[in-house]
Short mmCIF file of C-alpha atoms in Angstrom, two decimals:
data_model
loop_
_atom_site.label_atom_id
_atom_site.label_comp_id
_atom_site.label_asym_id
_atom_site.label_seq_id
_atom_site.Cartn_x
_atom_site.Cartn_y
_atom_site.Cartn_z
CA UNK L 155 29.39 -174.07 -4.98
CA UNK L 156 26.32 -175.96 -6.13
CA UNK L 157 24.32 -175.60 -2.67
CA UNK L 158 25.02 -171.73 -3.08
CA UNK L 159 23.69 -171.54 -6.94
CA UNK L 160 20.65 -173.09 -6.43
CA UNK L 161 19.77 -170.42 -3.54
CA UNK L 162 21.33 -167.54 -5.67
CA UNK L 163 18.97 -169.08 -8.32
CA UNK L 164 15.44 -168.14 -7.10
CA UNK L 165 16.72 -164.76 -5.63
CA UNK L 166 17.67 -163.59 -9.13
CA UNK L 167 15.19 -164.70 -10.77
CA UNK L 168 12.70 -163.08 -8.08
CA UNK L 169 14.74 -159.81 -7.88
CA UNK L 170 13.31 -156.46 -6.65
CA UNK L 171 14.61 -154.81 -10.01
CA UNK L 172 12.92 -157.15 -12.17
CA UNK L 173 9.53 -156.91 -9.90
CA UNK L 174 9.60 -153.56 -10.43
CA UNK L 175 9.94 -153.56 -14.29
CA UNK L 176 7.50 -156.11 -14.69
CA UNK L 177 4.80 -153.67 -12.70
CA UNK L 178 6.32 -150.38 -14.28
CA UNK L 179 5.43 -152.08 -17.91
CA UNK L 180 1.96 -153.46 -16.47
CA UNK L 181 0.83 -150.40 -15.49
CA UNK L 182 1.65 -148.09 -18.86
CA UNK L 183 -0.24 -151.46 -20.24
CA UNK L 184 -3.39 -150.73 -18.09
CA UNK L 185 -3.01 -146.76 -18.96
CA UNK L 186 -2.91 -147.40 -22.45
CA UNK L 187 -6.15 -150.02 -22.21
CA UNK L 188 -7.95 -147.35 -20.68
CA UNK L 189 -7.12 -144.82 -22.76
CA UNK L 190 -8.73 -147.06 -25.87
CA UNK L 191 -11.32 -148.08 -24.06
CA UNK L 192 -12.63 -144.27 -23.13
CA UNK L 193 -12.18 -143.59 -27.14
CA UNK L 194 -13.87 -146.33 -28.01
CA UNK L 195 -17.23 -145.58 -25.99
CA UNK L 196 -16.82 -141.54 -26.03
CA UNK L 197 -15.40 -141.24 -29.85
CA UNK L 198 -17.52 -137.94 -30.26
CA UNK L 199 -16.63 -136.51 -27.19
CA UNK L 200 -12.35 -136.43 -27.80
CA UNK L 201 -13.21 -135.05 -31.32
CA UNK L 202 -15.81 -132.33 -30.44
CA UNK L 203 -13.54 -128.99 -31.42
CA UNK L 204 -13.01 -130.71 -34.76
CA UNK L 205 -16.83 -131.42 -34.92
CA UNK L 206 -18.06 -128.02 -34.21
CA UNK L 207 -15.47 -126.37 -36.26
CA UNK L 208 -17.21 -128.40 -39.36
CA UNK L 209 -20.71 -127.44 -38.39
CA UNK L 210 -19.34 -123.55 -38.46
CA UNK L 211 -18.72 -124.03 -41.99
CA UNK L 212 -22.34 -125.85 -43.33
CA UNK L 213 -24.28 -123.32 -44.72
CA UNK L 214 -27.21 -124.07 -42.00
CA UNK L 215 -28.17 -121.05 -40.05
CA UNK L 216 -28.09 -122.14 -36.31
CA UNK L 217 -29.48 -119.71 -33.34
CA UNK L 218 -26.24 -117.88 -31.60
CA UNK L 219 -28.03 -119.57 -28.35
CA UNK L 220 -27.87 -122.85 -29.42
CA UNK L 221 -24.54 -123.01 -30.51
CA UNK L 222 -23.17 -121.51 -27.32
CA UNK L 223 -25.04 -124.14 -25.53
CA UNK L 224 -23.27 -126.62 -27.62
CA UNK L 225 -20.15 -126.02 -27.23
CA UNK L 226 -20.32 -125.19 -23.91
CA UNK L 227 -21.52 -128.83 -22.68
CA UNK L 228 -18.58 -130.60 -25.10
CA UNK L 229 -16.38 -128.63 -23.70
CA UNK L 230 -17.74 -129.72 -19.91
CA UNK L 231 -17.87 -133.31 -20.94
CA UNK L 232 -14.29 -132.70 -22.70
CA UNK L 233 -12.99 -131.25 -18.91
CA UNK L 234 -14.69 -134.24 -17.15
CA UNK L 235 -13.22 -136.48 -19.16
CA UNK L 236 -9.65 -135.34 -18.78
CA UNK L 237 -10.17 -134.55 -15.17
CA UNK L 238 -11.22 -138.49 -14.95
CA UNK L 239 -8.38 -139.01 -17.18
CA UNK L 240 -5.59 -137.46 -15.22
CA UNK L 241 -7.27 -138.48 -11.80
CA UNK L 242 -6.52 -142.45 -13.13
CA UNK L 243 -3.23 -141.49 -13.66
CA UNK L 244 -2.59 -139.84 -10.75
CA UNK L 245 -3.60 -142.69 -8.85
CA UNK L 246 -1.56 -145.14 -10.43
CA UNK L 247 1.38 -142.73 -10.20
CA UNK L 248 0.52 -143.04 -6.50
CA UNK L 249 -0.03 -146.90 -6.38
CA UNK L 250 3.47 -147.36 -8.33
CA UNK L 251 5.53 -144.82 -6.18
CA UNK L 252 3.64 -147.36 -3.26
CA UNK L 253 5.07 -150.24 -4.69
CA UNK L 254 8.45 -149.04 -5.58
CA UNK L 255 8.63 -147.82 -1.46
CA UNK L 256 7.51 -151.50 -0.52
CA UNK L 257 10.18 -152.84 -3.01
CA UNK L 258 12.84 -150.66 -1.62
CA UNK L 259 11.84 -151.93 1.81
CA UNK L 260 11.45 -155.59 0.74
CA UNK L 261 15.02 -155.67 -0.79
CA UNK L 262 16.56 -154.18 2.35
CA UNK L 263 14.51 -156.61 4.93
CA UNK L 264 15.35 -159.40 2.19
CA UNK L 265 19.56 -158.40 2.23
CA UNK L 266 19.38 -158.56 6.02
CA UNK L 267 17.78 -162.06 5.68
CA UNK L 268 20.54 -163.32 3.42
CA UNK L 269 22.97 -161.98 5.70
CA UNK L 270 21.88 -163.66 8.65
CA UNK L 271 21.15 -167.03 7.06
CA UNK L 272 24.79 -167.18 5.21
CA UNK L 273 27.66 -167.72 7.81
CA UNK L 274 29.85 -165.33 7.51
CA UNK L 275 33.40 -166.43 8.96
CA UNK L 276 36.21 -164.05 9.33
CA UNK L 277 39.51 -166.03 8.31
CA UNK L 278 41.45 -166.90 11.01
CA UNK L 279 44.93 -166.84 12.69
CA UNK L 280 47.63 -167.79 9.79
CA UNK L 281 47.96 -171.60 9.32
CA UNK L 282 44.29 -172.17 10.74
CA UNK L 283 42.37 -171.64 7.58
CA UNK L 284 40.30 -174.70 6.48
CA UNK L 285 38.12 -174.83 3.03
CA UNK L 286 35.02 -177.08 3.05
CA UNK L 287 35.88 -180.33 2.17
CA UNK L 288 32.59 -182.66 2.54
CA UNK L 289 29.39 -182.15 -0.05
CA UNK L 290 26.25 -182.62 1.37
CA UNK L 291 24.67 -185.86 0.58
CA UNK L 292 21.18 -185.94 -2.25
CA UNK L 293 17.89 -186.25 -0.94
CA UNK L 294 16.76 -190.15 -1.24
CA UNK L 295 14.40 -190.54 -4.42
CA UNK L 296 13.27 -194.49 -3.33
CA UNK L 297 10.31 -194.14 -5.98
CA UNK L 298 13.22 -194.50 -8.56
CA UNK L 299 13.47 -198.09 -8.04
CA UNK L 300 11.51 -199.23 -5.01
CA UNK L 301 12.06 -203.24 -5.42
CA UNK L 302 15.90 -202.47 -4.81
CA UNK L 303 15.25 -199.88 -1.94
CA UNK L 304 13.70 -202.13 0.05
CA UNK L 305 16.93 -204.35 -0.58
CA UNK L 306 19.09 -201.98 0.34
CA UNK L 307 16.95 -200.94 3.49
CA UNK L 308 17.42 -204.39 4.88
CA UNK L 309 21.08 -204.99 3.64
CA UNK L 310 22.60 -201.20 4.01
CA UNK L 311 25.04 -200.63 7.20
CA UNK L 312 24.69 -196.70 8.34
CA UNK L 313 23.61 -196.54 4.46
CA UNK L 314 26.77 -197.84 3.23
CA UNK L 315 27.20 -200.96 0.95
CA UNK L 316 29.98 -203.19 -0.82
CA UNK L 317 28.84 -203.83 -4.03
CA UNK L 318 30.06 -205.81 -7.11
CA UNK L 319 28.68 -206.94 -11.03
CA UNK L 320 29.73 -210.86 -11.44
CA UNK L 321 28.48 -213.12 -14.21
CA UNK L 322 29.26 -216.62 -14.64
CA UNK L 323 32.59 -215.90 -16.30
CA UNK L 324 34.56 -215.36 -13.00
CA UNK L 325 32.15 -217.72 -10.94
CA UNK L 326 35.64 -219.27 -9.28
CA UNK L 327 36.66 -215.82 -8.07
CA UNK L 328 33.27 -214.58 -6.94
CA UNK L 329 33.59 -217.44 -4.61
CA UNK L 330 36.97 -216.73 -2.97
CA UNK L 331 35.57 -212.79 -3.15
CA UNK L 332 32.41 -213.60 -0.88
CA UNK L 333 34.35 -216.26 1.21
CA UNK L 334 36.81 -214.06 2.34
CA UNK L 335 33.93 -211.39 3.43
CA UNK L 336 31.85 -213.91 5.21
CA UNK L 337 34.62 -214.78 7.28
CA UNK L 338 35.73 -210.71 8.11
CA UNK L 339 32.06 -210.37 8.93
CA UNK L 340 31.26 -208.04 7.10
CA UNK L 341 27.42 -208.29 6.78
CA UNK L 342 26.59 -205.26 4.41
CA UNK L 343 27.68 -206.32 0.69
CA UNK L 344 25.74 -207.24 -2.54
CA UNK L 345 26.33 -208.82 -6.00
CA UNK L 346 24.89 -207.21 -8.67
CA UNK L 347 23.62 -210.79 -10.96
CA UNK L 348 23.92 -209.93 -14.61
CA UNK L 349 22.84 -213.68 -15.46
CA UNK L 350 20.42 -216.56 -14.36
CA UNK L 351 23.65 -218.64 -13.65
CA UNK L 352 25.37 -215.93 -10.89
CA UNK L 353 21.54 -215.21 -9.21
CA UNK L 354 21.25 -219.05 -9.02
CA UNK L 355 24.53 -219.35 -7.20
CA UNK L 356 24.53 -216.90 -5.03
CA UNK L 357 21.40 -217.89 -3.54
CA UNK L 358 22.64 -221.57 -3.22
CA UNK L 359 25.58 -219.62 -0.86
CA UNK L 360 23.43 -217.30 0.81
CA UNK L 361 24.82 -214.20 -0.48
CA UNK L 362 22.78 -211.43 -0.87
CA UNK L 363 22.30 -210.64 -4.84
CA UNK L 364 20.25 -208.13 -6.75
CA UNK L 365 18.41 -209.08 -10.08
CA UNK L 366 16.80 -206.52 -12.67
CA UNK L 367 13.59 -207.55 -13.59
CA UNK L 368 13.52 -207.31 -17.42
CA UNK L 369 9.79 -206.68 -17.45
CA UNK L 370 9.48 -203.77 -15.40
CA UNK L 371 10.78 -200.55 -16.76
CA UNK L 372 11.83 -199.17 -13.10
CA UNK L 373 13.86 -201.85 -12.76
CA UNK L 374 17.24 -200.77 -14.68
CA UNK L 375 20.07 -201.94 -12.38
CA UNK L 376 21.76 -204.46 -14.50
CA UNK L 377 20.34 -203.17 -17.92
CA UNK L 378 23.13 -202.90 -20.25
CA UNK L 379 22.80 -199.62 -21.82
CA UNK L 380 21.31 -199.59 -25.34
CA UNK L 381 23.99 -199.03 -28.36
CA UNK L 382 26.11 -198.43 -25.35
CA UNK L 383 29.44 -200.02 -24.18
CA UNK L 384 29.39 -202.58 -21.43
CA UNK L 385 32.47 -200.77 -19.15
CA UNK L 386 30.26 -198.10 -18.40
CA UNK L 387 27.55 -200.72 -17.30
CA UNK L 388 28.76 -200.11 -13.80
CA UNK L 389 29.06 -196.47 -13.51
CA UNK L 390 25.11 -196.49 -14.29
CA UNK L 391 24.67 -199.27 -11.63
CA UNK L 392 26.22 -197.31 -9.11
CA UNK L 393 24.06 -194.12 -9.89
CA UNK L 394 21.30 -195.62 -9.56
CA UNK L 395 22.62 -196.35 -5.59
CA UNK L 396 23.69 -192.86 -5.07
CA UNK L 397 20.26 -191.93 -5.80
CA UNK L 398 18.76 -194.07 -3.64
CA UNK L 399 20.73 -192.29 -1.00
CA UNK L 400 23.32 -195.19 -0.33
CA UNK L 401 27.35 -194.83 -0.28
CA UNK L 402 28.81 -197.09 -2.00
CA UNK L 403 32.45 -199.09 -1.96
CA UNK L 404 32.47 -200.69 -5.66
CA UNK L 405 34.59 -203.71 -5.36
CA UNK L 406 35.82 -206.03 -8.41
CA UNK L 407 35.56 -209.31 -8.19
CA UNK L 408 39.54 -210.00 -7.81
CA UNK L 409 39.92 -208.63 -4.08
CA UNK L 410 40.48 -210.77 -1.15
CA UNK L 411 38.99 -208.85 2.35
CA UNK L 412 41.27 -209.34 5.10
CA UNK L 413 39.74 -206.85 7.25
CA UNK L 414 36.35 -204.52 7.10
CA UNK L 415 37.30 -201.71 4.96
CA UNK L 416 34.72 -199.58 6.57
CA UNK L 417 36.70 -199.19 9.91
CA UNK L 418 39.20 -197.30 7.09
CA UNK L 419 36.88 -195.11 5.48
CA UNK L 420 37.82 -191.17 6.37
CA UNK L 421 34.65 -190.22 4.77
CA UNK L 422 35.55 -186.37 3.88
CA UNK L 423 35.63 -186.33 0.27
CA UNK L 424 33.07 -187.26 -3.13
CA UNK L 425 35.56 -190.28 -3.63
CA UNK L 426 38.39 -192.50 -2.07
CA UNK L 427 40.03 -194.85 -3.95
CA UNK L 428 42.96 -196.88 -4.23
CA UNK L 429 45.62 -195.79 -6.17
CA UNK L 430 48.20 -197.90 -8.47
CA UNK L 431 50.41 -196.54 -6.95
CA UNK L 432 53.71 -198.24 -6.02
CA UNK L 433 55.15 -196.26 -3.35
CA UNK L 434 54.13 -192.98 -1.80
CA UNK L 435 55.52 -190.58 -4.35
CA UNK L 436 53.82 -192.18 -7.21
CA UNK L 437 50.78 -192.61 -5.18
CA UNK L 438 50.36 -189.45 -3.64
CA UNK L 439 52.21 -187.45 -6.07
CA UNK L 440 55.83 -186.08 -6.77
CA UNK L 441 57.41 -183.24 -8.93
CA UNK L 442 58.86 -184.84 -12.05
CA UNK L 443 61.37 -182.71 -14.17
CA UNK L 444 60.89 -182.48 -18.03
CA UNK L 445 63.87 -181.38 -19.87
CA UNK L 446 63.74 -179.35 -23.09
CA UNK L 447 67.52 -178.90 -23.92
CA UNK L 448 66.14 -176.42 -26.95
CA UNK L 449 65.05 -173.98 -24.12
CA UNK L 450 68.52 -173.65 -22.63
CA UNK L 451 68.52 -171.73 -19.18
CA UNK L 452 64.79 -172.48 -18.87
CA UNK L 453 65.33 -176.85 -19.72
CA UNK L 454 63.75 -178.63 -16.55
CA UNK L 455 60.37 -177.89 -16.29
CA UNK L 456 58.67 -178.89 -13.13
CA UNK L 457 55.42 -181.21 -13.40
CA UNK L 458 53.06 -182.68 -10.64
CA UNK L 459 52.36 -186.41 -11.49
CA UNK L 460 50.23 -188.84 -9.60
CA UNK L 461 49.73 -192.46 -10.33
CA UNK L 462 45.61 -193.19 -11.40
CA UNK L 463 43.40 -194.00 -8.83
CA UNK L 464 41.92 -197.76 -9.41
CA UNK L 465 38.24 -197.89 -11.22
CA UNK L 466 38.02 -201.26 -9.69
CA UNK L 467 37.98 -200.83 -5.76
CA UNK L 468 37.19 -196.80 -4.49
CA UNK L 469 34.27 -195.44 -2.37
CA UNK L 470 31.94 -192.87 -4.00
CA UNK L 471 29.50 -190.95 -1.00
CA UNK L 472 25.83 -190.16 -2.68
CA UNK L 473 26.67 -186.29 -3.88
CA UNK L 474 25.44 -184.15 -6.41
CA UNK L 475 29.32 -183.95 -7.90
CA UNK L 476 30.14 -187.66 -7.47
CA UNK L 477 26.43 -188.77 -9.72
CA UNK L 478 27.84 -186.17 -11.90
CA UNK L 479 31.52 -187.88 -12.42
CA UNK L 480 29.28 -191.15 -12.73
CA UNK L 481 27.39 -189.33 -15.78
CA UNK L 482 30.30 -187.91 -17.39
CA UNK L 483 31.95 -191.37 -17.41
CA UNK L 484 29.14 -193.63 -18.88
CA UNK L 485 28.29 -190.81 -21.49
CA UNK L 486 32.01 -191.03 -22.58
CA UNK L 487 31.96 -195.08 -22.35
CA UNK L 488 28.87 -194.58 -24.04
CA UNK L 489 30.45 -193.16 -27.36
CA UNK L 490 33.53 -195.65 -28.39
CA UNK L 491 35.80 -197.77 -26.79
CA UNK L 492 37.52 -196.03 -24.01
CA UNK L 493 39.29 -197.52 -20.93
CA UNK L 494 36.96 -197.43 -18.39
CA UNK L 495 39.80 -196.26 -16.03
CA UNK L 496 40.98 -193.88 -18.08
CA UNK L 497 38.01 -191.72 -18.49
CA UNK L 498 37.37 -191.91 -14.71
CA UNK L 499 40.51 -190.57 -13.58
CA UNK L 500 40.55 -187.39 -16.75
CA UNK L 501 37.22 -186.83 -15.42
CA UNK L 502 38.00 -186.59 -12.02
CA UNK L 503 41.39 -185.01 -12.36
CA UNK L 504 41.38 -182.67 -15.25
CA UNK L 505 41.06 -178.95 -14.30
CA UNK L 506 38.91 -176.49 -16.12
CA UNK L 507 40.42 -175.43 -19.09
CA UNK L 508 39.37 -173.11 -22.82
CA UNK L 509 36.11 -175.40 -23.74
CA UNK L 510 35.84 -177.96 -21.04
CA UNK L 511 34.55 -177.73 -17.93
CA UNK L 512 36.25 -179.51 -15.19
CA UNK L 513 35.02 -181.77 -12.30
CA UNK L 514 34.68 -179.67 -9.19
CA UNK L 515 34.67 -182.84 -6.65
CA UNK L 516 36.67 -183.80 -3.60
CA UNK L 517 38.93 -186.94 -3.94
CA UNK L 518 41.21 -188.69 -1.41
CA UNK L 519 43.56 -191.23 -2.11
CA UNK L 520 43.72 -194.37 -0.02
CA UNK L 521 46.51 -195.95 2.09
CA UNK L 522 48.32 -198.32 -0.04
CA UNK L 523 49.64 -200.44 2.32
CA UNK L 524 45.85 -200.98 3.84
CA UNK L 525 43.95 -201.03 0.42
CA UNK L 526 47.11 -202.66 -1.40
CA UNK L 527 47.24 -203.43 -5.06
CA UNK L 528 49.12 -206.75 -6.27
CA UNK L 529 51.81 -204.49 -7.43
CA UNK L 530 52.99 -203.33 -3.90
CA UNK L 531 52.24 -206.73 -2.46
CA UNK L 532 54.70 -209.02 -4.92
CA UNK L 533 57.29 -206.74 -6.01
CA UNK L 534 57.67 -204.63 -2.26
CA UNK L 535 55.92 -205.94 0.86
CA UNK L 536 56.50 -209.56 0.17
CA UNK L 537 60.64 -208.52 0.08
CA UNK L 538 60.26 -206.61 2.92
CA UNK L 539 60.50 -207.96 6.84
CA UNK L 540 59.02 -205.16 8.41
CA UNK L 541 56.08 -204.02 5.30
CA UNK L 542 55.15 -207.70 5.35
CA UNK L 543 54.46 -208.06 9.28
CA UNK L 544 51.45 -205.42 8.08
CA UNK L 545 48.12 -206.70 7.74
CA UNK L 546 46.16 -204.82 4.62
CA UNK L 547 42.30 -204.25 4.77
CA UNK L 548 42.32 -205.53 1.05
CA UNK L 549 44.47 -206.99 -1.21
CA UNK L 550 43.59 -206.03 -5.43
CA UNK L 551 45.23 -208.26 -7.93
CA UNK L 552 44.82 -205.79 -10.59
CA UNK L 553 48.46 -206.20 -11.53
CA UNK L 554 48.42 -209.98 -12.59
CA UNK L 555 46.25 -211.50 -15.23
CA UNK L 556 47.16 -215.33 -13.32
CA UNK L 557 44.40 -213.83 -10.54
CA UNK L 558 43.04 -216.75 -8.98
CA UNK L 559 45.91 -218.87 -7.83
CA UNK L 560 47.62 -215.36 -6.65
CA UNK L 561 44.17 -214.69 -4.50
CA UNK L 562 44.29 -217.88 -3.24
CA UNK L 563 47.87 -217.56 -2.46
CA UNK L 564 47.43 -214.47 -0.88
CA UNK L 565 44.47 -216.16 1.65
CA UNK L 566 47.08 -219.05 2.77
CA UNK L 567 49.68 -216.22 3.27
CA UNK L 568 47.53 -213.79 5.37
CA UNK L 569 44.86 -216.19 6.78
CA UNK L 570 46.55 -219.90 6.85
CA UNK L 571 49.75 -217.92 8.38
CA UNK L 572 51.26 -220.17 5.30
CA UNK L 573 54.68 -218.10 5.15
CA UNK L 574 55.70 -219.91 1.78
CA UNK L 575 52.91 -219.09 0.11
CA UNK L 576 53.93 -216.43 -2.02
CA UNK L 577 57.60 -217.37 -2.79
CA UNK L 578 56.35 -219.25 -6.20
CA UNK L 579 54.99 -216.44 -8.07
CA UNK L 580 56.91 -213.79 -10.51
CA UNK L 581 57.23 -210.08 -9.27
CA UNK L 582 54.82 -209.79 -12.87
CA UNK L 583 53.01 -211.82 -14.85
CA UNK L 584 54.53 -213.57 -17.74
CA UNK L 585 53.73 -212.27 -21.53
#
């Protein structure tokens, strides 16, 4: 939709109608110039009859020869003039009929043009039809921040990149969080540093970080926002990516890798992300039945529900509709105390309606039993003999505020082959 405005764009605004109006009105411009212009230099000339008809009434006597003579050359100079006059005229008449042929032409040549650049596709046998489901990606702007380009350059897998924001607050988790990706081998994956404390300790573990600079302007990955809130620090982090060209997995810091998430990826939408999901109705979406007993035969009304997808863990590909959702969110962050989460998923879910303007961008939701929240994991898969013979790509303990000792629970039980390991924890975490 976006590609196809910004071609219809130029071809409006360049149109053969307006061309021609625009010369239509430039030439009665130049007629009326000219006509000035001829009164201005020959005033006596256009106002001879009146002239003469004055100098009949003086009470000069004037030889019958003389006057003749007179009038006779006005009136020749009068004739010229017009002549000249309607000659100009004629030839513009000409030129514009010219132009009008030539635009007549040029909109015909320029329909065939359009025809044979846009595909057209016939639709095809019933149950064959496919829309378009992939945006193409932005052009790279690496003047917007070239310190962190050349980062990325060197980092970047096939331009992708696993990225998260840590500060010394969950220092403990950061490390089971880069541990656990080290030993996948997964060699494309960054922290964003948003203190001295996290840069310092990353570099001590060789893990590849990313600093703003606070004294160059450029440099605004990592700058909280000003007057802003800090939850939509990272949807103006990850813009900043997308721009560069670069897709990007955001990851929180409370996710143990068990496997490269990468070799998951289906890659056909603006954004995949896990979902909070519990099982596949609720994370893939069911029909669930509201009953208005007022309404009588009409009382179960049908709705389509879907569990959110997680802010914390989803991959966003660098398109004009996902920097968009990315804007949308930090504006509303920007403005009062939101969930971070909720805004996301209104933005990217909520259709078009009277006075809004919804999200046109393509979203798929992940495989929760690969990219598995801590919900699934200690309340289903942990119960079950065959769902816990499955190894995830990821494990997410967005569920449980106790996160470390469950992350480090869940590396004994998946890694260490400790079978125990789980058994101690509640199905939730205690209020």
């Amino acid at each position: 939709m976006i590609e196809r405005r910004e071609r219809e764009g130029p071809l409006m605004k360049n149109s053969p109608q307006s061309l021609l109006i625009s010369r239509i009105i430039t030439t009665v411009i130049i007629g009326v110039l000219a006509g000035c212009i001829i009164v201005f230099y020959f005033p006596n000339d256009f106002f001879v009859s009146q002239s003469i008809t004055s100098i009949r009434h003086l009470p000069v006597a004037v030889p019958k020869t003389q006057e003749n003579s007179a009038e006779s050359e006005s009136s020749d100079r009068v004739n010229m003039l017009k002549s000249e006059f309607v000659a100009l005229l004629s030839d513009k008449n000409a030129e514009l009929k010219k132009q009008v042929r030539e635009l007549t032409e040029g909109k015909d040549q320029a329909e065939k043009k359009l025809l044979a650049l846009s595909k057209q596709e016939k639709a095809g046998p019933f149950g064959t039809v496919k829309a378009l489901r992939t945006n193409p990606t932005v052009a790279p702007d690496e003047f917007l921040n070239p310190r962190l380009a050349n980062l990325l350059e060197k980092i970047a897998v096939k331009r992708e990149i696993i990225v998260t924001l840590a500060n010394s607050n969950v220092k403990a988790m950061l490390e089971v969080w880069f541990t656990n990706i080290k030993r996948v081998g997964i060699p494309n994956y960054l922290v964003v540093a948003l203190d001295d404390e996290i840069a310092k300790f990353c570099e001590s573990n060789k893990v590849p970080f990313y600093q703003r600079d606070p004294d160059n302007d450029i440099d605004t990955v990592g700058k909280i926002p000003n007057g802003g809130a800090v939850s939509g620090l990272k949807f103006r982090i990850l813009r900043e990516f997308l721009q560069l060209g670069y897709s990007v997995l955001l990851s929180d810091i409370d996710i143990v890798y068990l496997q490269n998430p990468f070799d998951h990826l289906y890659r056909d939408s603006d954004v995949e992300s896990m979902s909070d999901g519990h099982n596949n109705m609720t994370a893939y979406g069911y029909n669930d039945v509201f009953k208005d007993h007022g309404m009588g035969w009409s009382t179960n009304v049908y709705t389509t529900r879907i569990f959110v997808y997680n802010s914390g863990f989803f991959y966003i590909r660098p398109t004009i509709p996902s920097i968009e959702l990315l804007d949308r969110v930090a504006a509303r962050l920007s403005k009062g105390n939101a969930w971070d989460q909720a805004v996301f998923n209104e933005e990217l879910f909520h259709p078009s309606h009277p006075g809004y303007d919804g999200l046109h961008a393509a979203k798929r939701t992940m495989d929760i039993y690969l990219f598995m929240n801590s919900r699934v994991l200690f309340r289903t898969v942990r119960n079950d003999a065959n769902l816990s013979k499955l190894k995830p790509v990821i494990i997410h303990v967005n569920y449980h505020r106790d996160k470390l000792p469950r992350m480090k629970a869940v590396v004994e039980y998946y890694v260490n082959g400790n079978q125990d390991a789980l058994k101690p924890f509640p199905d939730g975490t205690p209020r």
